[in-house]
Amino acid sequence: MTELIKYTAAETAGAIARGEVSAVEVAQAHLDRIDAVDKKVNAFLHVDREGALAAARAVDAKRASGAELGPLAGVPLALKDVFTTEGMPTTCGSKILEGWVPPYDATLTRRLKDADVVILGKTNMDEFAMGSSTENSAYGPTGNPWDLTRIPGGSGGGSAAALAAFEAPLAIGTDTGGSIRQPGAVTGTVGVKPTYGSVSRYGLVAFSSSLDQGGPCARTVLDTALLHEAIAGHDPLDSTSIDAPVPDVVAAARTRDVRGMRIGVVKEFAGEGYQAGVMQRFEESVELLRELGAEVVEVSCPSFTLAMPAYYLIAPSEASSNLARFDAMRYGLRVGDDGTRSAEQVTALTREAGFGAEVKRRIILGTYALSSGYYDAYYGSAQKVRTLISRDFDAAFAGVDVLVSPTTPTTAFPIGERADDPMAMYLADLCTIPSNLAGNAAMSLPCGLAPEDNLPVGLQIIAPAMADDRLYRVGGAVEAALNDKWGHALLEEAPAL
Ligand code: GLN
């Protein structure tokens, strides 16, 4: 492994700005790493070698001209294949979008380019972001760099695996029910779901529009904050975008001081189904926060136990409407168009061939939940539960600054173990879903290895909407204290690929 791929994003940008290394050398080192390991990992669906090197050359030219470089200039990034990229394929992990090349950039893509971030390519994901293991990708599963026979989480398993395999120091994910945080947890990396509406959804292919949120992923809390700063902020092209200043997440990440903060442990996120080693590392983290000077209290959020069923009505309902656009006429795949069939028949044949089993399951579920006669009983009830969950959060945040829990109940499970059991798969998001339903902000960061299997455990931190800076303040302090204790960052323990 060359040293360059082990640098943090902050170190990389600093080295480029000081002229110690060129952006082209940095990009090349990561492309070489991808060539060396990605056949095994399968984190990338598309690698844009030429584009990455051209972007890196532009950064080097900018520096040579004496222009000031931004805080992430020249830093390589792995982009989840659910954001549109002008001239670069975008598949959402689905056969139905095979070969589709978008004519425009998502706002997030544009902001990355404006920040001189070097986009290496697009990462693997569960089809249309539906899943918790990346096994629902039409392009094969991604392996967890800690153990390639295990899942890297999902839906953004490709982005998280790219970080853990040192193929990129930065990545982008989307989180509808946990797809940034759960992959972060099981790969020993950091991931943040920002406040809903604070990162533009323009050009993010919609799964469940009222829940979907793009966000930053990295190997350190500070790098995650730098990326958060680059992508967040108001966008007139997204009608749900919040028009308010983004909290100073970078300053918060550097604070590393939780003295006087009040931290609530969510009582409901424990018990049956939670792996012993996950609970052990979680409880140690809570103890650590106490030692660092925070006040820890127990908090009860009784409606959280209803979050999963509510989510699995709301998300499929919205998906059934959003995915109607894949009609064989506008994008990607078209099957059976031999001149003898009607448009309806071609649409049906294309969807039959182009959508995978989980996507079909959700479209059927959502269509049913929204059908007249059932709408009130299913979708209507789920929306009421959503309100109860928001009220539980409001009550909790009246007494504490942040809430904490394990990110996901178990460490990475073996590929195949839950593939045919949707209910078991859905349980991976037990602790993450409430924040999507309420629209607040949440982070997962590594808090050690579970003793029984030596696999990473994630600590989840949840903050009120538009208080994303609190995640970074708490996360930065925990990370610094743990690295001190271990004498190195967790990923340095990752078995070499
Ligand atoms: N695993 C959840 C699902 O399958 C969440 C996915 C996501 O956050 N995109 O819907």
Short mmCIF file of C-alpha atoms and ligand atoms in Angstrom, two decimals:
data_model
loop_
_atom_site.label_atom_id
_atom_site.label_comp_id
_atom_site.label_asym_id
_atom_site.label_seq_id
_atom_site.Cartn_x
_atom_site.Cartn_y
_atom_site.Cartn_z
CA MET A 1 0.00 0.00 0.00
CA THR A 2 1.45 3.40 -0.85
CA GLU A 3 1.22 5.98 1.90
CA LEU A 4 -0.87 8.29 -0.30
CA ILE A 5 -3.93 6.08 -0.13
CA LYS A 6 -3.73 6.04 3.66
CA TYR A 7 -3.85 9.82 3.98
CA THR A 8 -7.00 11.39 5.30
CA ALA A 9 -8.80 13.82 2.97
CA ALA A 10 -7.59 16.74 5.09
CA GLU A 11 -3.98 15.53 4.88
CA THR A 12 -4.28 14.94 1.13
CA ALA A 13 -5.63 18.43 0.47
CA GLY A 14 -2.91 19.94 2.66
CA ALA A 15 -0.13 18.04 0.89
CA ILE A 16 -1.46 19.10 -2.53
CA ALA A 17 -1.85 22.74 -1.48
CA ARG A 18 1.74 22.81 -0.16
CA GLY A 19 3.01 21.21 -3.34
CA GLU A 20 4.36 18.12 -1.57
CA VAL A 21 2.43 15.91 -3.95
CA SER A 22 0.46 16.56 -7.12
CA ALA A 23 -3.24 15.90 -7.48
CA VAL A 24 -2.41 13.65 -10.44
CA GLU A 25 -0.13 11.49 -8.25
CA VAL A 26 -2.90 11.22 -5.67
CA ALA A 27 -5.51 10.27 -8.29
CA GLN A 28 -3.13 7.75 -9.88
CA ALA A 29 -2.37 6.12 -6.52
CA HIS A 30 -6.09 5.57 -5.94
CA LEU A 31 -6.73 4.33 -9.48
CA ASP A 32 -3.85 1.85 -8.99
CA ARG A 33 -5.38 0.72 -5.71
CA ILE A 34 -8.74 0.22 -7.43
CA ASP A 35 -7.01 -1.84 -10.14
CA ALA A 36 -5.29 -3.92 -7.46
CA VAL A 37 -8.25 -4.71 -5.19
CA ASP A 38 -11.60 -3.92 -6.76
CA LYS A 39 -11.96 -7.22 -8.58
CA LYS A 40 -12.28 -8.70 -5.11
CA VAL A 41 -14.25 -5.91 -3.44
CA ASN A 42 -16.58 -4.84 -6.31
CA ALA A 43 -17.10 -1.41 -4.76
CA PHE A 44 -17.19 0.36 -8.13
CA LEU A 45 -19.70 -0.05 -10.95
CA HIS A 46 -17.85 2.44 -13.11
CA VAL A 47 -14.34 3.88 -12.83
CA ASP A 48 -13.73 7.13 -14.71
CA ARG A 49 -9.95 7.00 -15.14
CA GLU A 50 -9.71 9.70 -17.78
CA GLY A 51 -12.14 12.03 -16.03
CA ALA A 52 -10.39 11.65 -12.68
CA LEU A 53 -6.95 12.35 -14.12
CA ALA A 54 -8.28 15.33 -16.09
CA ALA A 55 -9.87 16.78 -12.94
CA ALA A 56 -6.61 16.22 -11.06
CA ARG A 57 -4.59 17.92 -13.80
CA ALA A 58 -6.94 20.91 -13.56
CA VAL A 59 -6.24 21.15 -9.82
CA ASP A 60 -2.50 21.04 -10.41
CA ALA A 61 -2.81 23.74 -13.06
CA LYS A 62 -4.88 25.88 -10.72
CA ARG A 63 -2.23 25.61 -8.04
CA ALA A 64 0.53 26.37 -10.52
CA SER A 65 -1.33 29.54 -11.54
CA GLY A 66 -1.19 30.70 -7.93
CA ALA A 67 -4.95 30.45 -7.36
CA GLU A 68 -6.16 29.54 -3.88
CA LEU A 69 -7.26 25.90 -3.51
CA GLY A 70 -10.37 24.89 -1.56
CA PRO A 71 -10.21 22.58 1.48
CA LEU A 72 -10.88 19.43 -0.60
CA ALA A 73 -9.16 20.37 -3.85
CA GLY A 74 -7.64 17.30 -5.50
CA VAL A 75 -9.10 14.80 -3.03
CA PRO A 76 -10.50 11.63 -4.69
CA LEU A 77 -14.09 10.58 -4.04
CA ALA A 78 -16.32 7.57 -4.73
CA LEU A 79 -19.86 8.58 -5.72
CA LYS A 80 -22.89 6.38 -5.09
CA ASP A 81 -24.43 5.45 -8.43
CA VAL A 82 -27.74 7.09 -7.56
CA PHE A 83 -26.60 10.67 -8.31
CA THR A 84 -26.68 11.81 -11.91
CA THR A 85 -23.35 12.57 -13.51
CA GLU A 86 -23.24 14.30 -16.88
CA GLY A 87 -21.66 12.01 -19.43
CA MET A 88 -21.03 9.21 -16.89
CA PRO A 89 -23.32 6.16 -16.56
CA THR A 90 -25.84 6.14 -13.72
CA THR A 91 -27.54 2.80 -13.02
CA CYS A 92 -28.81 2.89 -9.42
CA GLY A 93 -27.65 -0.74 -9.29
CA SER A 94 -30.51 -1.65 -11.66
CA LYS A 95 -30.67 -3.44 -15.01
CA ILE A 96 -33.43 -1.08 -16.05
CA LEU A 97 -30.95 1.81 -16.21
CA GLU A 98 -28.14 -0.13 -17.85
CA GLY A 99 -26.49 2.06 -20.46
CA TRP A 100 -28.22 5.27 -19.38
CA VAL A 101 -25.91 8.28 -19.47
CA PRO A 102 -27.53 11.32 -17.82
CA PRO A 103 -27.42 14.62 -19.69
CA TYR A 104 -26.97 16.62 -16.47
CA ASP A 105 -25.20 16.70 -13.12
CA ALA A 106 -27.03 16.44 -9.80
CA THR A 107 -26.56 19.55 -7.68
CA LEU A 108 -24.39 17.45 -5.36
CA THR A 109 -22.22 16.31 -8.29
CA ARG A 110 -21.89 19.91 -9.43
CA ARG A 111 -20.88 21.07 -5.95
CA LEU A 112 -18.20 18.38 -5.74
CA LYS A 113 -16.80 19.50 -9.08
CA ASP A 114 -16.93 23.15 -8.00
CA ALA A 115 -14.96 22.17 -4.86
CA ASP A 116 -12.32 20.56 -7.15
CA VAL A 117 -12.99 17.12 -5.67
CA VAL A 118 -11.75 14.37 -8.02
CA ILE A 119 -14.59 11.93 -8.79
CA LEU A 120 -13.08 8.47 -9.30
CA GLY A 121 -16.29 6.76 -10.37
CA LYS A 122 -19.67 5.40 -9.28
CA THR A 123 -20.20 2.88 -6.51
CA ASN A 124 -22.27 -0.27 -6.19
CA MET A 125 -25.55 -0.23 -4.30
CA ASP A 126 -28.72 -2.17 -3.66
CA GLU A 127 -31.05 -1.60 -6.60
CA PHE A 128 -32.66 1.84 -6.24
CA ALA A 129 -31.22 1.95 -2.69
CA MET A 130 -33.56 -0.79 -1.45
CA GLY A 131 -31.66 -3.07 0.88
CA SER A 132 -29.14 -3.37 3.69
CA SER A 133 -26.45 -5.55 2.14
CA THR A 134 -25.77 -4.47 -1.49
CA GLU A 135 -26.86 -7.99 -2.49
CA ASN A 136 -29.83 -6.48 -4.35
CA SER A 137 -27.52 -4.89 -6.92
CA ALA A 138 -28.06 -6.19 -10.45
CA TYR A 139 -24.27 -6.10 -10.81
CA GLY A 140 -23.27 -8.53 -8.09
CA PRO A 141 -22.62 -8.04 -4.38
CA THR A 142 -19.84 -5.95 -2.83
CA GLY A 143 -17.54 -7.59 -0.29
CA ASN A 144 -16.75 -6.14 3.12
CA PRO A 145 -13.01 -5.34 3.17
CA TRP A 146 -12.82 -6.73 6.75
CA ASP A 147 -14.01 -10.11 5.46
CA LEU A 148 -14.92 -10.44 1.81
CA THR A 149 -17.46 -13.18 2.53
CA ARG A 150 -19.54 -10.70 4.53
CA ILE A 151 -21.83 -7.85 3.48
CA PRO A 152 -20.56 -4.24 3.51
CA GLY A 153 -24.01 -3.02 4.50
CA GLY A 154 -26.47 -1.35 2.20
CA SER A 155 -27.75 0.22 0.27
CA GLY A 156 -24.50 2.18 0.01
CA GLY A 157 -22.18 -0.79 0.46
CA GLY A 158 -19.98 0.23 -2.47
CA SER A 159 -19.23 3.67 -1.02
CA ALA A 160 -18.43 2.30 2.45
CA ALA A 161 -16.31 -0.55 1.08
CA ALA A 162 -14.35 1.87 -1.14
CA LEU A 163 -13.37 3.80 2.01
CA ALA A 164 -12.50 0.73 4.05
CA ALA A 165 -10.45 -0.74 1.18
CA PHE A 166 -8.52 2.54 0.85
CA GLU A 167 -9.79 2.99 -2.71
CA ALA A 168 -10.93 6.55 -1.86
CA PRO A 169 -10.69 8.79 1.22
CA LEU A 170 -14.14 10.29 0.60
CA ALA A 171 -17.46 8.88 -0.55
CA ILE A 172 -21.07 9.93 -0.98
CA GLY A 173 -24.06 7.92 0.14
CA THR A 174 -27.81 8.35 0.45
CA ASP A 175 -29.80 7.48 3.51
CA THR A 176 -33.53 6.73 3.25
CA GLY A 177 -33.69 4.37 6.21
CA GLY A 178 -30.05 3.88 7.16
CA SER A 179 -28.10 3.41 3.92
CA ILE A 180 -25.26 5.72 4.92
CA ARG A 181 -25.05 4.82 8.61
CA GLN A 182 -25.43 1.03 8.54
CA PRO A 183 -22.73 0.51 5.86
CA GLY A 184 -20.53 2.89 7.87
CA ALA A 185 -21.08 0.82 10.99
CA VAL A 186 -20.25 -2.56 9.48
CA THR A 187 -17.15 -1.33 7.61
CA GLY A 188 -15.58 0.71 10.44
CA THR A 189 -16.08 4.04 8.63
CA VAL A 190 -17.92 7.29 9.38
CA GLY A 191 -21.21 8.26 7.72
CA VAL A 192 -23.65 11.10 8.26
CA LYS A 193 -27.27 11.51 7.29
CA PRO A 194 -27.62 15.29 7.35
CA THR A 195 -30.88 17.00 8.32
CA TYR A 196 -33.53 16.27 5.68
CA GLY A 197 -33.51 19.12 3.17
CA SER A 198 -30.00 20.31 3.90
CA VAL A 199 -28.31 18.50 0.99
CA SER A 200 -30.04 18.93 -2.37
CA ARG A 201 -31.97 16.00 -3.85
CA TYR A 202 -31.89 17.50 -7.36
CA GLY A 203 -30.42 14.75 -9.54
CA LEU A 204 -30.64 12.14 -6.77
CA VAL A 205 -32.74 9.37 -8.35
CA ALA A 206 -35.74 9.17 -6.03
CA PHE A 207 -36.60 6.13 -3.93
CA SER A 208 -38.75 7.67 -1.17
CA SER A 209 -38.71 11.43 -1.63
CA SER A 210 -39.79 12.40 1.88
CA LEU A 211 -37.01 10.26 3.41
CA ASP A 212 -34.10 10.31 0.90
CA GLN A 213 -31.08 12.32 2.00
CA GLY A 214 -27.62 12.44 0.46
CA GLY A 215 -24.69 12.71 2.81
CA PRO A 216 -20.94 12.44 3.41
CA CYS A 217 -18.88 9.32 4.20
CA ALA A 218 -15.18 9.15 5.10
CA ARG A 219 -12.69 7.43 7.40
CA THR A 220 -12.52 10.28 9.93
CA VAL A 221 -15.01 12.65 11.53
CA LEU A 222 -13.14 15.74 10.28
CA ASP A 223 -13.06 14.47 6.69
CA THR A 224 -16.78 13.77 6.89
CA ALA A 225 -17.32 17.33 8.12
CA LEU A 226 -15.25 18.82 5.28
CA LEU A 227 -17.33 16.88 2.76
CA HIS A 228 -20.57 17.82 4.54
CA GLU A 229 -19.62 21.49 4.24
CA ALA A 230 -18.92 21.09 0.52
CA ILE A 231 -22.28 19.49 -0.37
CA ALA A 232 -24.80 21.10 2.01
CA GLY A 233 -26.76 24.30 1.52
CA HIS A 234 -29.84 25.73 -0.13
CA ASP A 235 -30.69 24.73 -3.70
CA PRO A 236 -33.55 26.46 -5.54
CA LEU A 237 -33.80 23.39 -7.81
CA ASP A 238 -35.05 21.23 -4.90
CA SER A 239 -38.41 22.34 -3.50
CA THR A 240 -37.72 20.70 -0.12
CA SER A 241 -34.29 22.31 0.26
CA ILE A 242 -33.92 24.30 3.49
CA ASP A 243 -33.07 27.95 2.98
CA ALA A 244 -31.00 28.53 6.11
CA PRO A 245 -27.30 28.63 6.96
CA VAL A 246 -25.60 25.24 7.36
CA PRO A 247 -24.21 24.80 10.90
CA ASP A 248 -20.40 25.00 11.13
CA VAL A 249 -19.73 21.27 11.13
CA VAL A 250 -15.99 21.64 10.50
CA ALA A 251 -15.43 23.82 13.56
CA ALA A 252 -17.56 21.38 15.58
CA ALA A 253 -15.47 18.42 14.43
CA ARG A 254 -12.36 20.19 15.69
CA THR A 255 -13.85 21.05 19.11
CA ARG A 256 -13.33 17.60 20.65
CA ASP A 257 -14.99 18.69 23.85
CA VAL A 258 -18.26 17.30 25.19
CA ARG A 259 -18.02 18.70 28.70
CA GLY A 260 -21.42 19.82 29.91
CA MET A 261 -23.32 18.20 27.03
CA ARG A 262 -26.38 16.14 27.86
CA ILE A 263 -26.54 12.77 26.13
CA GLY A 264 -29.59 10.51 26.06
CA VAL A 265 -29.35 6.74 25.72
CA VAL A 266 -32.43 5.46 23.89
CA LYS A 267 -33.85 2.71 26.07
CA GLU A 268 -35.77 1.03 23.24
CA PHE A 269 -32.62 0.28 21.21
CA ALA A 270 -31.47 -2.77 23.20
CA GLY A 271 -32.60 -6.25 24.09
CA GLU A 272 -33.51 -9.21 21.92
CA GLY A 273 -31.71 -9.33 18.57
CA TYR A 274 -28.81 -7.11 19.68
CA GLN A 275 -25.46 -8.89 19.49
CA ALA A 276 -23.63 -9.02 22.84
CA GLY A 277 -20.39 -7.59 21.47
CA VAL A 278 -22.26 -4.71 19.83
CA MET A 279 -23.90 -3.82 23.13
CA GLN A 280 -20.57 -4.13 24.95
CA ARG A 281 -18.82 -1.65 22.64
CA PHE A 282 -21.84 0.64 22.75
CA GLU A 283 -21.92 0.65 26.55
CA GLU A 284 -18.19 1.34 26.67
CA SER A 285 -18.74 4.35 24.39
CA VAL A 286 -21.42 5.68 26.72
CA GLU A 287 -19.02 5.26 29.63
CA LEU A 288 -16.34 7.06 27.63
CA LEU A 289 -18.67 10.00 27.04
CA ARG A 290 -19.23 10.17 30.78
CA GLU A 291 -15.48 10.17 31.40
CA LEU A 292 -15.11 12.97 28.86
CA GLY A 293 -17.43 15.11 30.93
CA ALA A 294 -20.84 14.63 29.35
CA GLU A 295 -23.92 13.99 31.42
CA VAL A 296 -25.61 10.75 30.39
CA VAL A 297 -29.30 10.04 31.01
CA GLU A 298 -31.65 7.30 29.88
CA VAL A 299 -34.45 8.38 27.53
CA SER A 300 -37.56 6.52 26.45
CA CYS A 301 -39.03 6.92 22.96
CA PRO A 302 -41.90 4.41 22.99
CA SER A 303 -43.10 5.05 19.41
CA PHE A 304 -39.74 3.99 17.96
CA THR A 305 -40.88 0.38 18.12
CA LEU A 306 -43.46 1.28 15.43
CA ALA A 307 -40.92 2.94 13.14
CA MET A 308 -40.11 -0.16 11.07
CA PRO A 309 -43.69 -1.02 10.06
CA ALA A 310 -44.42 2.66 9.35
CA TYR A 311 -41.29 2.92 7.20
CA TYR A 312 -42.20 -0.20 5.23
CA LEU A 313 -45.52 1.39 4.30
CA ILE A 314 -44.30 4.93 3.58
CA ALA A 315 -41.09 4.07 1.68
CA PRO A 316 -42.70 1.50 -0.67
CA SER A 317 -45.69 3.80 -1.22
CA GLU A 318 -43.47 6.63 -2.38
CA ALA A 319 -41.28 4.20 -4.34
CA SER A 320 -44.28 2.81 -6.23
CA SER A 321 -45.02 6.32 -7.45
CA ASN A 322 -41.40 7.36 -8.10
CA LEU A 323 -40.47 4.22 -10.03
CA ALA A 324 -43.43 4.62 -12.40
CA ARG A 325 -41.13 6.78 -14.54
CA PHE A 326 -39.22 3.67 -15.62
CA ASP A 327 -41.60 2.87 -18.43
CA ALA A 328 -39.18 1.74 -21.17
CA MET A 329 -39.87 4.96 -23.07
CA ARG A 330 -37.66 7.47 -21.31
CA TYR A 331 -34.58 5.79 -19.85
CA GLY A 332 -32.27 2.82 -20.33
CA LEU A 333 -33.58 -0.63 -21.07
CA ARG A 334 -36.37 -1.46 -23.55
CA VAL A 335 -37.50 -5.06 -24.00
CA GLY A 336 -39.87 -6.57 -26.58
CA ASP A 337 -40.17 -3.57 -28.89
CA ASP A 338 -40.40 -5.61 -32.11
CA GLY A 339 -43.15 -3.65 -33.82
CA THR A 340 -45.92 -6.05 -32.88
CA ARG A 341 -46.48 -5.02 -29.28
CA SER A 342 -48.30 -2.11 -27.68
CA ALA A 343 -46.48 0.44 -25.54
CA GLU A 344 -48.12 -1.08 -22.47
CA GLN A 345 -46.82 -4.54 -23.34
CA VAL A 346 -43.31 -3.19 -23.88
CA THR A 347 -43.46 -1.37 -20.55
CA ALA A 348 -44.56 -4.55 -18.78
CA LEU A 349 -41.88 -6.71 -20.42
CA THR A 350 -39.20 -4.13 -19.66
CA ARG A 351 -40.16 -3.87 -16.01
CA GLU A 352 -40.35 -7.64 -15.73
CA ALA A 353 -36.79 -7.95 -17.07
CA GLY A 354 -35.33 -4.75 -15.63
CA PHE A 355 -36.45 -4.69 -11.99
CA GLY A 356 -35.13 -7.13 -9.40
CA ALA A 357 -37.20 -9.06 -6.84
CA GLU A 358 -36.92 -6.57 -3.95
CA VAL A 359 -37.89 -3.61 -6.14
CA LYS A 360 -40.91 -5.52 -7.45
CA ARG A 361 -41.88 -6.49 -3.91
CA ARG A 362 -41.85 -2.86 -2.83
CA ILE A 363 -43.77 -1.59 -5.85
CA ILE A 364 -46.48 -4.17 -5.19
CA LEU A 365 -46.54 -3.36 -1.46
CA GLY A 366 -46.68 0.37 -2.08
CA THR A 367 -49.35 0.15 -4.76
CA TYR A 368 -51.46 -1.94 -2.41
CA ALA A 369 -50.96 0.44 0.55
CA LEU A 370 -52.04 3.38 -1.60
CA SER A 371 -55.05 1.72 -3.23
CA SER A 372 -58.47 3.19 -2.54
CA GLY A 373 -60.11 1.49 0.39
CA TYR A 374 -56.77 0.66 2.01
CA TYR A 375 -55.12 4.06 1.85
CA ASP A 376 -56.37 5.27 5.25
CA ALA A 377 -55.74 1.97 7.02
CA TYR A 378 -52.15 1.60 5.80
CA TYR A 379 -50.58 4.78 4.46
CA GLY A 380 -52.70 7.02 6.71
CA SER A 381 -51.84 5.06 9.86
CA ALA A 382 -48.16 5.06 8.95
CA GLN A 383 -48.22 8.84 8.62
CA LYS A 384 -49.77 9.10 12.08
CA VAL A 385 -47.00 6.92 13.51
CA ARG A 386 -44.52 9.22 11.79
CA THR A 387 -45.96 12.13 13.76
CA LEU A 388 -45.71 10.17 17.02
CA ILE A 389 -42.05 9.45 16.32
CA SER A 390 -41.33 13.13 15.71
CA ARG A 391 -43.03 13.94 19.00
CA ASP A 392 -40.89 11.38 20.83
CA PHE A 393 -37.80 13.08 19.40
CA ASP A 394 -39.10 16.53 20.37
CA ALA A 395 -39.72 15.36 23.93
CA ALA A 396 -36.29 13.75 24.14
CA PHE A 397 -34.46 16.76 22.72
CA ALA A 398 -36.17 19.00 25.25
CA GLY A 399 -33.91 17.35 27.84
CA VAL A 400 -30.78 16.27 25.95
CA ASP A 401 -28.47 17.65 23.25
CA VAL A 402 -28.03 14.36 21.37
CA LEU A 403 -29.26 10.77 21.55
CA VAL A 404 -27.02 7.72 21.19
CA SER A 405 -27.57 4.06 20.30
CA PRO A 406 -25.84 1.26 18.44
CA THR A 407 -26.13 2.02 14.71
CA THR A 408 -27.23 -1.49 13.81
CA PRO A 409 -27.98 -4.50 16.05
CA THR A 410 -25.28 -6.83 14.66
CA THR A 411 -21.92 -6.74 12.92
CA ALA A 412 -21.59 -7.59 9.21
CA PHE A 413 -23.46 -10.81 8.43
CA PRO A 414 -22.35 -13.35 5.80
CA ILE A 415 -23.33 -12.71 2.18
CA GLY A 416 -26.37 -14.88 1.48
CA GLU A 417 -27.49 -15.26 5.10
CA ARG A 418 -30.47 -12.88 4.89
CA ALA A 419 -30.81 -12.64 1.11
CA ASP A 420 -34.01 -14.68 1.01
CA ASP A 421 -35.46 -13.33 4.23
CA PRO A 422 -36.65 -9.74 3.76
CA MET A 423 -37.82 -9.42 7.36
CA ALA A 424 -34.38 -10.36 8.74
CA MET A 425 -32.81 -7.91 6.29
CA TYR A 426 -35.16 -5.10 7.37
CA LEU A 427 -34.05 -5.49 11.01
CA ALA A 428 -30.63 -4.05 10.16
CA ASP A 429 -32.24 -0.59 10.14
CA LEU A 430 -34.11 -0.79 13.42
CA CYS A 431 -32.10 2.02 15.02
CA THR A 432 -31.61 4.22 11.98
CA ILE A 433 -35.15 4.52 10.55
CA PRO A 434 -36.66 6.85 13.20
CA SER A 435 -34.33 9.69 12.15
CA ASN A 436 -35.42 9.40 8.53
CA LEU A 437 -39.08 9.50 9.52
CA ALA A 438 -38.47 12.60 11.67
CA GLY A 439 -35.99 14.24 9.27
CA ASN A 440 -33.32 14.97 11.87
CA ALA A 441 -29.55 14.45 11.62
CA ALA A 442 -27.56 11.34 12.57
CA MET A 443 -24.03 9.96 12.38
CA SER A 444 -22.45 6.53 12.66
CA LEU A 445 -18.84 6.26 13.69
CA PRO A 446 -16.65 3.26 14.59
CA CYS A 447 -16.48 2.42 18.29
CA GLY A 448 -14.41 -0.77 18.23
CA LEU A 449 -14.56 -4.40 17.18
CA ALA A 450 -17.05 -6.88 18.60
CA PRO A 451 -15.03 -9.37 20.68
CA GLU A 452 -16.84 -12.43 19.32
CA ASP A 453 -16.06 -11.84 15.63
CA ASN A 454 -13.52 -8.98 15.46
CA LEU A 455 -15.79 -6.98 13.17
CA PRO A 456 -16.52 -3.23 13.43
CA VAL A 457 -19.30 -1.83 15.60
CA GLY A 458 -20.96 1.54 14.94
CA LEU A 459 -22.03 4.16 17.46
CA GLN A 460 -25.02 6.20 16.32
CA ILE A 461 -25.39 9.84 17.41
CA ILE A 462 -28.67 11.64 16.66
CA ALA A 463 -29.18 15.43 16.78
CA PRO A 464 -32.21 17.65 16.22
CA ALA A 465 -32.88 19.00 12.72
CA MET A 466 -30.40 21.73 11.74
CA ALA A 467 -28.16 20.89 14.71
CA ASP A 468 -25.86 18.67 12.62
CA ASP A 469 -22.86 20.34 14.24
CA ARG A 470 -23.61 18.48 17.49
CA LEU A 471 -22.97 15.15 15.72
CA TYR A 472 -19.49 16.30 14.80
CA ARG A 473 -18.74 17.73 18.22
CA VAL A 474 -19.64 14.47 19.96
CA GLY A 475 -18.25 12.25 17.18
CA GLY A 476 -14.95 14.13 17.05
CA ALA A 477 -14.48 13.77 20.81
CA VAL A 478 -15.29 10.05 20.82
CA GLU A 479 -13.02 9.39 17.85
CA ALA A 480 -10.08 11.26 19.39
CA ALA A 481 -10.47 9.48 22.73
CA LEU A 482 -10.75 6.03 21.10
CA ASN A 483 -7.76 6.59 18.83
CA ASP A 484 -5.75 7.63 21.89
CA LYS A 485 -6.84 4.52 23.72
CA TRP A 486 -6.05 2.16 20.82
CA GLY A 487 -2.93 4.04 19.73
CA HIS A 488 -4.19 4.09 16.10
CA ALA A 489 -7.34 4.44 14.00
CA LEU A 490 -9.62 1.39 13.89
CA LEU A 491 -9.12 0.77 10.16
CA GLU A 492 -5.43 0.18 10.67
CA GLU A 493 -6.50 -3.11 12.18
CA ALA A 494 -8.41 -4.12 9.05
CA PRO A 495 -7.05 -7.34 7.61
CA ALA A 496 -5.06 -6.45 4.48
CA LEU A 497 -6.81 -7.27 1.26
N1 GLN B 1 -32.39 -0.76 4.21
C1 GLN B 1 -33.46 0.19 4.07
C2 GLN B 1 -34.32 -0.19 2.91
O1 GLN B 1 -34.11 -1.20 2.37
C3 GLN B 1 -32.91 1.57 3.92
C4 GLN B 1 -32.37 1.84 2.58
C5 GLN B 1 -31.86 3.23 2.39
O2 GLN B 1 -31.59 3.94 3.36
N2 GLN B 1 -31.76 3.62 1.15
O3 GLN B 1 -35.22 0.49 2.53
#
